[in-house]
Amino acid sequence: MIFTVAIDGPAAAGKGTISRAVARHFGFAHLDTGLLYRAVGAKGGDPVRAAQTLSEADLTRGDLRTLEAGQAASQVAVIPEVRAALVDFQRRFARREGGAVLDGRDIGTVICPEAEVKLFVTASAEVRAHRRWLEVGGDEAEVLAQVIERDKRDAERLVAPMKPAADAVVLDTSEMTIESAVAAAKAVVDTRLSAEV
Ligand code: CDP
Ligand code: CDP
């Protein structure tokens, strides 16, 4: 079975948490596409070359989850040649046998417009910054400023800007617990899966 779940949305909306839970529940593979851009940003040197030569080892380095790595990722993510170099890998992953969940910014719009399920997971910037601050600590106002700056760059770039696909289900998790957000996402997938058979 070929079945793609595309989960897009801004920083710290809950994409990763929901994606992992959905993938585990339905037995699908999961790809966190933000990690690709974080790895390109962290590699240094020419970002286009970094994207073209990205390896498994680049994706497993320990410093990819920091705020700085997030900022660097969003800076290289505006470069069209960087995005182009990562397309094939993501598309192959999305259409692999057995089902796949991909989370990012442009999965439902650019990488896999034919995805069977598209979710756009969001929450207010304040709620998202608070969640990220609980993970990384430091100055919460600074975390909020960085989240807002990154969202703006992601939404305003010319190539593959972050936006909900026309046929995406929008899930605002501002007032939701993780459990209810996961349950809502599973329900959308369940409904679409039932239509498959
Ligand atoms: O992948 P993304 O950056 O969109 O978000 P995440 O890493 O899944 O979630 C960011 C943080 O928010 C994690 O610590 C989650 O546990 C938390 N979270 C939450 O508190 N409530 C939700 N409804 C969803 C996520
Ligand atoms: O976890 P969080 O939502 O904070 O960030 P991420 O998903 O790891 O993404 C880091 C950055 O990579 C984003 O701010 C985007 O600039 C970029 N990105 C992208 O352009 N396209 C994707 N499909 C995924 C991430």
mmCIF file of C-alpha atoms and ligand atoms in Angstrom:
data_model
loop_
_atom_site.group_PDB
_atom_site.id
_atom_site.type_symbol
_atom_site.label_atom_id
_atom_site.label_comp_id
_atom_site.label_asym_id
_atom_site.label_seq_id
_atom_site.Cartn_x
_atom_site.Cartn_y
_atom_site.Cartn_z
ATOM 1 C CA MET A 1 0.000 0.000 0.000
ATOM 2 C CA ILE A 2 1.211 3.497 -0.914
ATOM 3 C CA PHE A 3 -0.217 5.999 1.590
ATOM 4 C CA THR A 4 1.328 9.342 2.534
ATOM 5 C CA VAL A 5 0.470 11.467 5.549
ATOM 6 C CA ALA A 6 1.808 15.022 5.115
ATOM 7 C CA ILE A 7 2.093 17.027 8.332
ATOM 8 C CA ASP A 8 3.114 20.657 7.924
ATOM 9 C CA GLY A 9 3.100 23.672 10.198
ATOM 10 C CA PRO A 10 5.218 26.213 12.077
ATOM 11 C CA ALA A 11 7.939 25.604 14.688
ATOM 12 C CA ALA A 12 6.957 23.682 17.841
ATOM 13 C CA ALA A 13 3.326 23.223 16.783
ATOM 14 C CA GLY A 14 3.500 19.515 17.645
ATOM 15 C CA LYS A 15 4.254 18.108 14.156
ATOM 16 C CA GLY A 16 6.960 15.726 15.345
ATOM 17 C CA THR A 17 4.997 14.442 18.332
ATOM 18 C CA ILE A 18 1.895 13.826 16.209
ATOM 19 C CA SER A 19 3.897 12.307 13.335
ATOM 20 C CA ARG A 20 5.699 9.823 15.561
ATOM 21 C CA ALA A 21 2.454 8.751 17.246
ATOM 22 C CA VAL A 22 0.582 8.369 13.928
ATOM 23 C CA ALA A 23 3.479 6.432 12.368
ATOM 24 C CA ARG A 24 3.681 4.080 15.344
ATOM 25 C CA HIS A 25 -0.086 3.543 15.462
ATOM 26 C CA PHE A 26 -0.523 2.725 11.767
ATOM 27 C CA GLY A 27 2.866 1.048 11.256
ATOM 28 C CA PHE A 28 4.062 3.720 8.798
ATOM 29 C CA ALA A 29 7.628 4.958 8.355
ATOM 30 C CA HIS A 30 8.358 8.514 9.581
ATOM 31 C CA LEU A 31 10.644 11.201 8.180
ATOM 32 C CA ASP A 32 11.262 14.482 10.033
ATOM 33 C CA THR A 33 12.200 16.619 7.025
ATOM 34 C CA GLY A 34 13.282 19.533 9.253
ATOM 35 C CA LEU A 35 16.258 17.383 10.161
ATOM 36 C CA LEU A 36 17.468 17.528 6.540
ATOM 37 C CA TYR A 37 17.568 21.345 6.599
ATOM 38 C CA ARG A 38 19.043 21.396 10.103
ATOM 39 C CA ALA A 39 21.818 19.042 8.948
ATOM 40 C CA VAL A 40 22.564 21.185 5.879
ATOM 41 C CA GLY A 41 22.727 24.310 8.051
ATOM 42 C CA ALA A 42 24.965 22.624 10.629
ATOM 43 C CA LYS A 43 27.411 21.236 8.061
ATOM 44 C CA GLY A 44 28.795 24.651 7.184
ATOM 45 C CA GLY A 45 30.570 25.510 3.944
ATOM 46 C CA ASP A 46 28.560 25.799 0.737
ATOM 47 C CA PRO A 47 24.944 24.863 1.634
ATOM 48 C CA VAL A 48 24.098 23.709 -1.899
ATOM 49 C CA ARG A 49 27.014 21.298 -1.864
ATOM 50 C CA ALA A 50 26.094 20.236 1.696
ATOM 51 C CA ALA A 51 22.560 19.384 0.524
ATOM 52 C CA GLN A 52 23.823 17.513 -2.532
ATOM 53 C CA THR A 53 26.183 15.363 -0.449
ATOM 54 C CA LEU A 54 24.024 14.885 2.659
ATOM 55 C CA SER A 55 24.648 11.517 4.330
ATOM 56 C CA GLU A 56 23.155 9.409 7.107
ATOM 57 C CA ALA A 57 25.974 10.523 9.432
ATOM 58 C CA ASP A 58 25.039 14.191 8.934
ATOM 59 C CA LEU A 59 21.520 13.438 10.153
ATOM 60 C CA THR A 60 22.592 11.772 13.390
ATOM 61 C CA ARG A 61 24.869 14.486 14.794
ATOM 62 C CA GLY A 62 23.862 15.546 18.292
ATOM 63 C CA ASP A 63 23.582 19.321 17.884
ATOM 64 C CA LEU A 64 20.692 19.503 15.421
ATOM 65 C CA ARG A 65 17.928 20.254 17.937
ATOM 66 C CA THR A 66 19.261 23.572 19.237
ATOM 67 C CA LEU A 67 17.632 26.965 18.541
ATOM 68 C CA GLU A 68 20.759 27.954 16.599
ATOM 69 C CA ALA A 69 20.435 24.896 14.355
ATOM 70 C CA GLY A 70 16.784 25.840 13.748
ATOM 71 C CA GLN A 71 17.783 29.346 12.696
ATOM 72 C CA ALA A 72 20.589 28.065 10.444
ATOM 73 C CA ALA A 73 18.147 25.582 8.894
ATOM 74 C CA SER A 74 15.633 28.289 7.996
ATOM 75 C CA GLN A 75 18.422 30.360 6.414
ATOM 76 C CA VAL A 76 19.602 27.586 4.084
ATOM 77 C CA ALA A 77 15.964 26.569 3.446
ATOM 78 C CA VAL A 78 15.331 29.731 1.383
ATOM 79 C CA ILE A 79 17.938 28.644 -1.217
ATOM 80 C CA PRO A 80 16.135 27.025 -4.193
ATOM 81 C CA GLU A 81 19.090 24.732 -5.066
ATOM 82 C CA VAL A 82 19.222 23.432 -1.483
ATOM 83 C CA ARG A 83 15.523 22.532 -1.597
ATOM 84 C CA ALA A 84 15.860 20.988 -5.064
ATOM 85 C CA ALA A 85 18.682 18.714 -3.887
ATOM 86 C CA LEU A 86 16.434 17.253 -1.167
ATOM 87 C CA VAL A 87 13.275 16.666 -3.211
ATOM 88 C CA ASP A 88 13.937 13.192 -4.658
ATOM 89 C CA PHE A 89 14.869 11.640 -1.340
ATOM 90 C CA GLN A 90 11.692 12.979 0.297
ATOM 91 C CA ARG A 91 9.443 11.916 -2.612
ATOM 92 C CA ARG A 92 10.860 8.392 -2.631
ATOM 93 C CA PHE A 93 10.322 8.199 1.121
ATOM 94 C CA ALA A 94 6.728 9.472 0.795
ATOM 95 C CA ARG A 95 5.748 6.886 -1.822
ATOM 96 C CA ARG A 96 7.547 3.898 -0.266
ATOM 97 C CA GLU A 97 5.573 0.699 0.175
ATOM 98 C CA GLY A 98 3.804 0.376 3.532
ATOM 99 C CA GLY A 99 2.872 3.995 4.230
ATOM 100 C CA ALA A 100 4.831 7.060 5.322
ATOM 101 C CA VAL A 101 4.418 10.129 7.503
ATOM 102 C CA LEU A 102 6.520 13.175 6.613
ATOM 103 C CA ASP A 103 6.537 16.350 8.673
ATOM 104 C CA GLY A 104 7.861 19.726 7.561
ATOM 105 C CA ARG A 105 6.677 22.926 5.878
ATOM 106 C CA ASP A 106 6.021 22.016 2.228
ATOM 107 C CA ILE A 107 5.112 18.327 2.261
ATOM 108 C CA GLY A 108 1.442 18.754 1.310
ATOM 109 C CA THR A 109 2.104 21.622 -1.118
ATOM 110 C CA VAL A 110 5.343 20.744 -2.942
ATOM 111 C CA ILE A 111 6.891 17.408 -1.959
ATOM 112 C CA CYS A 112 3.755 15.288 -2.038
ATOM 113 C CA PRO A 113 0.715 17.184 -3.376
ATOM 114 C CA GLU A 114 -0.904 13.761 -3.956
ATOM 115 C CA ALA A 115 -0.637 12.807 -0.254
ATOM 116 C CA GLU A 116 -3.672 10.862 0.947
ATOM 117 C CA VAL A 117 -3.830 12.879 4.182
ATOM 118 C CA LYS A 118 -2.667 16.469 4.703
ATOM 119 C CA LEU A 119 -2.632 18.072 8.116
ATOM 120 C CA PHE A 120 -1.532 21.597 8.925
ATOM 121 C CA VAL A 121 -0.727 21.643 12.631
ATOM 122 C CA THR A 122 -0.503 25.050 14.218
ATOM 123 C CA ALA A 123 -0.824 26.971 17.514
ATOM 124 C CA SER A 124 -0.326 30.555 18.637
ATOM 125 C CA ALA A 125 3.271 31.785 18.588
ATOM 126 C CA GLU A 126 3.160 32.287 22.385
ATOM 127 C CA VAL A 127 2.033 28.727 23.050
ATOM 128 C CA ARG A 128 4.616 27.318 20.645
ATOM 129 C CA ALA A 129 7.428 29.410 22.095
ATOM 130 C CA HIS A 130 6.448 28.291 25.596
ATOM 131 C CA ARG A 131 6.587 24.639 24.533
ATOM 132 C CA ARG A 132 9.997 25.107 22.898
ATOM 133 C CA TRP A 133 11.239 27.023 25.951
ATOM 134 C CA LEU A 134 10.237 24.097 28.200
ATOM 135 C CA GLU A 135 12.507 21.928 26.020
ATOM 136 C CA VAL A 136 15.530 24.198 25.609
ATOM 137 C CA GLY A 137 15.357 26.631 28.547
ATOM 138 C CA GLY A 138 17.041 30.060 28.478
ATOM 139 C CA ASP A 139 15.153 33.333 28.055
ATOM 140 C CA GLU A 140 11.529 32.713 27.038
ATOM 141 C CA ALA A 141 11.188 36.124 25.346
ATOM 142 C CA GLU A 142 14.231 35.322 23.219
ATOM 143 C CA VAL A 143 12.771 31.918 22.270
ATOM 144 C CA LEU A 144 9.541 33.685 21.219
ATOM 145 C CA ALA A 145 11.464 36.234 19.151
ATOM 146 C CA GLN A 146 13.319 33.433 17.364
ATOM 147 C CA VAL A 147 10.133 31.456 16.702
ATOM 148 C CA ILE A 148 8.462 34.545 15.208
ATOM 149 C CA GLU A 149 11.517 35.359 13.072
ATOM 150 C CA ARG A 150 11.747 31.795 11.742
ATOM 151 C CA ASP A 151 7.994 31.582 11.006
ATOM 152 C CA LYS A 152 8.210 34.838 9.049
ATOM 153 C CA ARG A 153 11.182 33.635 6.995
ATOM 154 C CA ASP A 154 9.497 30.288 6.311
ATOM 155 C CA ALA A 155 6.178 31.851 5.297
ATOM 156 C CA GLU A 156 7.617 34.645 3.160
ATOM 157 C CA ARG A 157 10.250 32.804 1.137
ATOM 158 C CA LEU A 158 9.610 32.569 -2.599
ATOM 159 C CA VAL A 159 10.240 28.840 -3.017
ATOM 160 C CA ALA A 160 7.985 26.386 -1.166
ATOM 161 C CA PRO A 161 6.732 28.832 1.482
ATOM 162 C CA MET A 162 5.053 27.398 4.571
ATOM 163 C CA LYS A 163 1.287 27.466 4.042
ATOM 164 C CA PRO A 164 -1.587 25.016 4.405
ATOM 165 C CA ALA A 165 -2.390 23.111 1.210
ATOM 166 C CA ALA A 166 -5.849 23.995 -0.136
ATOM 167 C CA ASP A 167 -7.057 20.514 0.865
ATOM 168 C CA ALA A 168 -5.280 20.312 4.248
ATOM 169 C CA VAL A 169 -7.119 19.748 7.534
ATOM 170 C CA VAL A 170 -5.990 22.537 9.887
ATOM 171 C CA LEU A 171 -5.427 21.451 13.483
ATOM 172 C CA ASP A 172 -4.921 24.292 15.971
ATOM 173 C CA THR A 173 -3.357 22.704 19.061
ATOM 174 C CA SER A 174 -3.132 25.920 21.159
ATOM 175 C CA GLU A 175 -5.700 24.625 23.623
ATOM 176 C CA MET A 176 -5.137 20.913 23.082
ATOM 177 C CA THR A 177 -3.217 18.380 25.105
ATOM 178 C CA ILE A 178 -0.792 16.162 23.231
ATOM 179 C CA GLU A 179 -3.200 13.254 23.672
ATOM 180 C CA SER A 180 -6.166 15.067 22.107
ATOM 181 C CA ALA A 181 -4.037 16.425 19.229
ATOM 182 C CA VAL A 182 -2.758 12.909 18.495
ATOM 183 C CA ALA A 183 -6.294 11.486 18.707
ATOM 184 C CA ALA A 184 -7.596 14.116 16.260
ATOM 185 C CA ALA A 185 -4.813 13.348 13.775
ATOM 186 C CA LYS A 186 -5.354 9.587 14.050
ATOM 187 C CA ALA A 187 -9.076 10.082 13.382
ATOM 188 C CA VAL A 188 -8.362 11.948 10.130
ATOM 189 C CA VAL A 189 -5.986 9.198 8.971
ATOM 190 C CA ASP A 190 -8.446 6.482 10.004
ATOM 191 C CA THR A 191 -11.260 8.017 7.972
ATOM 192 C CA ARG A 192 -9.093 8.272 4.847
ATOM 193 C CA LEU A 193 -7.683 4.752 5.331
ATOM 194 C CA SER A 194 -11.210 3.293 5.502
ATOM 195 C CA ALA A 195 -11.908 4.858 2.107
ATOM 196 C CA GLU A 196 -8.836 3.009 0.690
ATOM 197 C CA VAL A 197 -10.263 -0.490 1.078
HETATM 198 O O1 CDP B 1 7.764 19.096 15.488
HETATM 199 P P1 CDP B 1 7.341 20.410 16.049
HETATM 200 O O2 CDP B 1 8.465 21.374 16.154
HETATM 201 O O3 CDP B 1 6.150 21.004 15.344
HETATM 202 O O4 CDP B 1 6.802 20.174 17.538
HETATM 203 P P2 CDP B 1 7.115 19.000 18.589
HETATM 204 O O5 CDP B 1 8.570 18.837 18.723
HETATM 205 O O6 CDP B 1 6.293 17.807 18.279
HETATM 206 O O7 CDP B 1 6.489 19.648 19.900
HETATM 207 C C1 CDP B 1 7.132 20.700 20.571
HETATM 208 C C2 CDP B 1 6.905 20.536 22.068
HETATM 209 O O8 CDP B 1 5.535 20.838 22.352
HETATM 210 C C3 CDP B 1 7.159 19.123 22.569
HETATM 211 O O9 CDP B 1 7.841 19.221 23.800
HETATM 212 C C4 CDP B 1 5.758 18.569 22.774
HETATM 213 O O10 CDP B 1 5.731 17.624 23.818
HETATM 214 C C5 CDP B 1 4.959 19.812 23.114
HETATM 215 N N1 CDP B 1 3.524 19.734 22.741
HETATM 216 C C6 CDP B 1 2.564 20.104 23.636
HETATM 217 O O11 CDP B 1 2.903 20.469 24.762
HETATM 218 N N2 CDP B 1 1.220 20.044 23.317
HETATM 219 C C7 CDP B 1 0.823 19.656 22.106
HETATM 220 N N3 CDP B 1 -0.475 19.614 21.804
HETATM 221 C C8 CDP B 1 1.799 19.295 21.157
HETATM 222 C C9 CDP B 1 3.158 19.355 21.495
HETATM 223 O O1 CDP B 2 10.948 21.433 14.865
HETATM 224 P P1 CDP B 2 10.745 22.793 14.294
HETATM 225 O O2 CDP B 2 9.359 22.953 13.759
HETATM 226 O O3 CDP B 2 11.169 23.882 15.195
HETATM 227 O O4 CDP B 2 11.729 22.941 13.041
HETATM 228 P P2 CDP B 2 12.056 21.890 11.915
HETATM 229 O O5 CDP B 2 10.823 21.232 11.427
HETATM 230 O O6 CDP B 2 13.178 21.043 12.359
HETATM 231 O O7 CDP B 2 12.538 22.839 10.724
HETATM 232 C C1 CDP B 2 13.675 23.678 10.821
HETATM 233 C C2 CDP B 2 13.629 24.638 9.640
HETATM 234 O O8 CDP B 2 13.845 23.894 8.428
HETATM 235 C C3 CDP B 2 12.305 25.354 9.413
HETATM 236 O O9 CDP B 2 12.200 26.561 10.145
HETATM 237 C C4 CDP B 2 12.307 25.595 7.909
HETATM 238 O O10 CDP B 2 13.016 26.772 7.570
HETATM 239 C C5 CDP B 2 13.084 24.415 7.367
HETATM 240 N N1 CDP B 2 12.220 23.400 6.774
HETATM 241 C C6 CDP B 2 11.726 23.621 5.496
HETATM 242 O O11 CDP B 2 11.992 24.659 4.909
HETATM 243 N N2 CDP B 2 10.987 22.668 4.871
HETATM 244 C C7 CDP B 2 10.674 21.524 5.500
HETATM 245 N N3 CDP B 2 9.949 20.594 4.841
HETATM 246 C C8 CDP B 2 11.127 21.299 6.812
HETATM 247 C C9 CDP B 2 11.885 22.267 7.437
#
